[in-house]
Amino acid sequence: MKDVLTAPFMVEMIRTATNMYAHGWDERNGGNISLMLEENEVREYLDPEKALRTIPTGFAAPELEGKYFLVTGTGKYFKNVQYAPEVNLGIVRLKDRGQQADLLWGYADGGQFTSEFPAHMMSHAARLKVNPENRVVMHCHPANLLAMTYVHDLDEKQFTRTLWQMCTECIVVFPEGVNVLPWMLCGTNEIGEATAEKMKTARLVVWSQHGIYGAGKDLDETFGLIETAEKAAEIYMKIAHLPRVNTITDDQMHLLEKRFGVKAREGWLD
Ligand code: 13P
Ligand code: ZN
């Protein structure tokens, strides 16, 4: 068996967590990532029949039974992932209709997966129905998106339109827009279900006064989605208190749709 620390998925996960920390999106233990793995890639490094222990999930996700995930640990600092991956990350396989997870590697100090495991797994299930290629769910606390939820209308059409207006490429990167949840208690099945519901129509879901969820086919795409939305929110926070003299008009957005072959969320442009 090869050393799992050399696996491309592991190297990419560690780089991504490190980069997210460097962007200031993951203070302390803030944020979490889950990456779905293929059985054949796991088998190169681990024996799936050798579970270290079994962890109850507290919810059911029958569509994910038998699926493998590399997931950040609860209470673990993104800052430390690169120095001690085996303590801060774990590889699990769901069983019993998703109600339990066999730990195959990691959480070496006796820890377990993120407290946001329900939101991650329910979002994976929702996104896989929209796009069978989806592999990543990522949560973090980027300052400008968070700040925006204190001063901007939380209506998702209005919130999205503001983001689209802040950088020309926003509508190209997330034409479906962002969905927005009101403040809810984190780490619960309820916020997991609400997030998954929102994931049916967009890959970005803002958690008001908390952070953002992104989903995508790989770590790069998902990171890029959050990065683009956060850049737009940063520009908004720089200009929100100033008179708006110019903007990107809806006519210009339609030109972008044509040029880049994307379609904005139905009814969200005039
Ligand atoms: P965990 O440490 O359990 O991953 O929680 C961090 C977080 O961001 C909660 O929303
Ligand atoms: Zn959080």
XYZ file of C-alpha atoms and ligand atoms in Angstrom:
281
model
C 0.000 0.000 0.000
C 1.191 3.492 -0.805
C 1.511 6.223 1.847
C -1.787 8.127 1.940
C 0.073 11.364 2.694
C 1.446 11.197 -0.866
C -2.006 10.801 -2.463
C -2.837 13.645 -4.875
C -6.189 14.185 -3.107
C -4.383 14.545 0.251
C -1.751 16.936 -1.115
C -4.473 19.089 -2.700
C -6.585 19.076 0.472
C -3.622 20.209 2.602
C -2.706 22.944 0.106
C -6.306 24.153 -0.004
C -6.734 24.323 3.784
C -3.407 26.158 4.053
C -4.416 28.604 1.341
C -7.825 29.232 2.914
C -6.090 30.027 6.201
C -3.696 32.365 4.369
C -6.707 34.199 2.919
C -8.005 34.848 6.435
C -11.143 32.826 5.840
C -10.526 30.306 8.637
C -9.611 31.824 11.956
C -9.010 29.359 14.799
C -11.081 26.251 13.923
C -13.407 28.231 11.637
C -14.439 26.466 8.444
C -14.478 22.887 7.243
C -13.972 20.969 3.975
C -15.258 17.626 2.720
C -13.924 15.976 -0.434
C -15.637 12.888 -1.839
C -13.124 10.212 -2.900
C -13.497 7.363 -5.386
C -13.221 3.859 -3.949
C -10.444 2.895 -6.373
C -8.290 5.872 -5.346
C -8.791 5.093 -1.644
C -7.886 1.425 -2.178
C -4.412 2.397 -3.416
C -3.645 3.699 0.077
C -6.019 2.106 2.586
C -7.893 -1.124 3.177
C -11.576 -0.094 3.412
C -12.308 -3.220 5.456
C -9.997 -2.030 8.244
C -11.993 0.528 10.205
C -10.152 2.170 13.103
C -13.473 2.961 14.776
C -17.072 3.785 13.888
C -18.602 7.223 14.481
C -22.373 7.887 14.518
C -23.441 10.782 12.276
C -26.793 11.654 13.883
C -28.656 11.800 10.559
C -29.538 9.599 7.592
C -28.230 10.142 4.059
C -29.078 6.899 2.234
C -27.790 8.187 -1.126
C -24.303 8.494 0.355
C -24.049 4.982 1.806
C -20.679 3.482 0.871
C -19.198 6.853 -0.171
C -15.749 7.929 1.004
C -14.890 11.418 2.247
C -11.740 13.214 3.319
C -13.002 15.674 5.955
C -11.513 18.271 8.313
C -11.834 17.492 12.021
C -14.016 19.337 14.497
C -12.220 21.960 16.570
C -9.134 21.667 14.363
C -7.232 24.716 13.116
C -6.757 25.074 9.335
C -3.429 26.696 10.207
C -2.213 23.325 11.547
C -3.470 20.994 8.806
C -0.177 21.099 6.897
C 1.883 20.236 9.993
C -0.262 17.378 11.339
C -2.649 16.122 8.653
C -3.319 12.842 10.463
C -4.641 14.710 13.513
C -6.582 17.420 11.680
C -8.083 15.368 8.835
C -9.857 12.027 8.539
C -11.021 9.621 5.839
C -14.406 8.040 6.472
C -16.802 5.754 4.656
C -20.517 6.097 5.341
C -22.578 3.018 6.148
C -26.012 2.111 7.575
C -27.830 4.588 5.302
C -25.321 7.269 6.291
C -26.120 6.976 9.974
C -22.603 5.787 10.813
C -19.140 6.426 9.439
C -16.202 4.018 9.526
C -12.988 5.909 10.197
C -10.283 4.519 7.887
C -7.523 7.042 8.598
C -6.903 10.195 10.635
C -8.411 12.018 13.641
C -5.383 10.474 15.344
C -5.951 12.218 18.679
C -9.361 10.564 19.065
C -11.222 13.412 17.346
C -13.924 13.269 14.746
C -15.256 15.014 11.664
C -16.479 18.610 11.667
C -19.572 19.541 13.657
C -20.950 20.715 10.296
C -20.935 17.145 8.937
C -24.752 17.226 8.495
C -24.588 20.364 6.314
C -21.702 18.872 4.327
C -23.247 15.461 3.700
C -26.747 16.778 2.993
C -25.224 19.335 0.586
C -23.227 16.609 -1.182
C -26.422 14.606 -1.639
C -28.261 17.670 -2.991
C -25.479 18.753 -5.375
C -24.902 15.223 -6.717
C -28.520 15.240 -7.913
C -27.836 18.485 -9.844
C -24.335 17.521 -11.010
C -23.041 13.942 -10.609
C -19.497 15.360 -10.882
C -19.769 17.318 -7.628
C -17.074 16.255 -5.148
C -16.460 19.160 -2.762
C -18.324 21.075 -0.065
C -16.404 23.906 1.592
C -17.378 26.204 4.447
C -15.463 29.240 5.733
C -15.843 32.696 7.306
C -14.633 35.298 4.764
C -14.781 38.744 6.383
C -16.391 40.784 3.605
C -19.211 38.366 2.801
C -19.892 38.151 6.504
C -19.796 41.941 6.867
C -22.200 42.306 3.961
C -24.821 40.230 5.774
C -24.955 42.962 8.456
C -25.620 45.866 6.110
C -27.259 44.468 2.969
C -30.791 43.225 2.339
C -30.695 39.413 2.716
C -33.120 38.836 -0.153
C -31.102 36.451 -2.355
C -31.952 38.142 -5.633
C -30.928 41.555 -4.273
C -27.819 40.115 -2.582
C -26.770 38.351 -5.788
C -27.423 41.371 -7.997
C -25.177 43.489 -5.774
C -22.376 40.884 -5.999
C -22.770 40.606 -9.789
C -22.457 44.398 -10.057
C -19.186 44.500 -8.089
C -16.904 42.682 -10.582
C -17.488 42.031 -14.280
C -16.711 38.313 -14.016
C -19.044 37.478 -11.118
C -21.999 36.658 -13.335
C -19.741 34.416 -15.406
C -18.397 32.539 -12.370
C -21.709 32.132 -10.530
C -24.556 32.793 -13.005
C -26.993 30.912 -10.783
C -26.326 33.501 -8.054
C -25.951 32.940 -4.347
C -28.646 31.717 -1.989
C -28.907 33.150 1.497
C -29.987 31.608 4.797
C -30.988 33.774 7.754
C -28.997 33.325 10.965
C -29.518 29.791 12.236
C -27.870 27.694 14.916
C -24.800 26.060 13.350
C -23.745 22.417 13.662
C -27.336 21.125 13.615
C -29.288 18.862 11.282
C -31.738 21.766 10.780
C -29.112 24.077 9.269
C -27.863 21.078 7.282
C -31.292 20.478 5.780
C -31.795 24.195 5.070
C -28.375 24.434 3.406
C -29.008 21.365 1.258
C -32.355 22.804 0.160
C -30.579 25.997 -0.950
C -27.881 23.909 -2.681
C -30.512 22.609 -5.106
C -30.420 25.925 -6.973
C -26.927 27.372 -6.339
C -23.375 26.270 -5.488
C -22.979 29.159 -3.041
C -25.054 29.501 0.122
C -24.440 32.400 2.503
C -25.008 31.791 6.199
C -25.953 35.225 7.501
C -23.682 36.586 10.250
C -21.620 33.374 10.002
C -19.993 32.583 6.651
C -20.497 30.823 3.347
C -20.838 27.334 1.852
C -19.525 26.484 -1.594
C -19.832 23.310 -3.651
C -18.033 22.197 -6.791
C -16.458 19.433 -8.804
C -13.008 19.925 -7.296
C -11.199 21.942 -4.638
C -9.985 24.552 -7.134
C -13.426 25.273 -8.553
C -14.988 25.532 -5.106
C -12.195 27.727 -3.746
C -12.505 29.940 -6.845
C -16.252 30.348 -6.368
C -15.840 31.563 -2.783
C -12.832 33.684 -3.759
C -14.828 35.469 -6.467
C -17.868 36.101 -4.256
C -15.629 37.320 -1.440
C -13.778 39.706 -3.808
C -17.140 41.149 -4.898
C -18.216 41.549 -1.257
C -14.915 43.297 -0.516
C -15.588 45.837 -3.242
C -19.118 46.315 -1.941
C -17.815 46.998 1.561
C -15.374 49.555 0.108
C -18.080 51.477 -1.768
C -21.311 50.874 0.156
C -20.992 54.118 2.122
C -20.106 56.215 -0.972
C -22.408 57.654 -3.635
C -22.732 55.141 -6.500
C -21.955 57.017 -9.734
C -21.436 54.003 -12.033
C -22.452 50.371 -12.103
C -22.608 47.319 -14.374
C -26.015 47.553 -16.019
C -28.354 44.651 -16.765
C -27.785 45.268 -20.498
C -24.057 44.779 -19.912
C -24.789 41.612 -17.893
C -26.718 40.279 -20.908
C -23.650 40.956 -23.081
C -21.566 38.929 -20.622
C -24.093 36.073 -20.765
C -23.757 35.953 -24.558
C -19.975 36.349 -24.622
C -19.337 33.606 -22.041
C -22.258 31.302 -22.866
C -23.804 31.445 -19.392
C -27.397 32.018 -18.321
C -28.183 34.152 -15.285
C -30.723 32.791 -12.785
C -34.164 33.082 -14.389
C -35.809 36.417 -13.602
C -32.822 37.897 -11.737
C -31.860 40.312 -14.555
C -34.200 42.838 -16.150
P -15.774 22.657 13.335
O -14.508 22.974 14.094
O -16.632 21.661 14.045
O -15.448 22.237 11.902
O -16.646 23.978 13.244
C -16.137 25.148 12.672
C -17.195 26.001 12.059
O -16.911 26.781 11.192
C -18.591 25.849 12.533
O -19.488 26.470 11.657
Zn -18.552 28.143 10.545
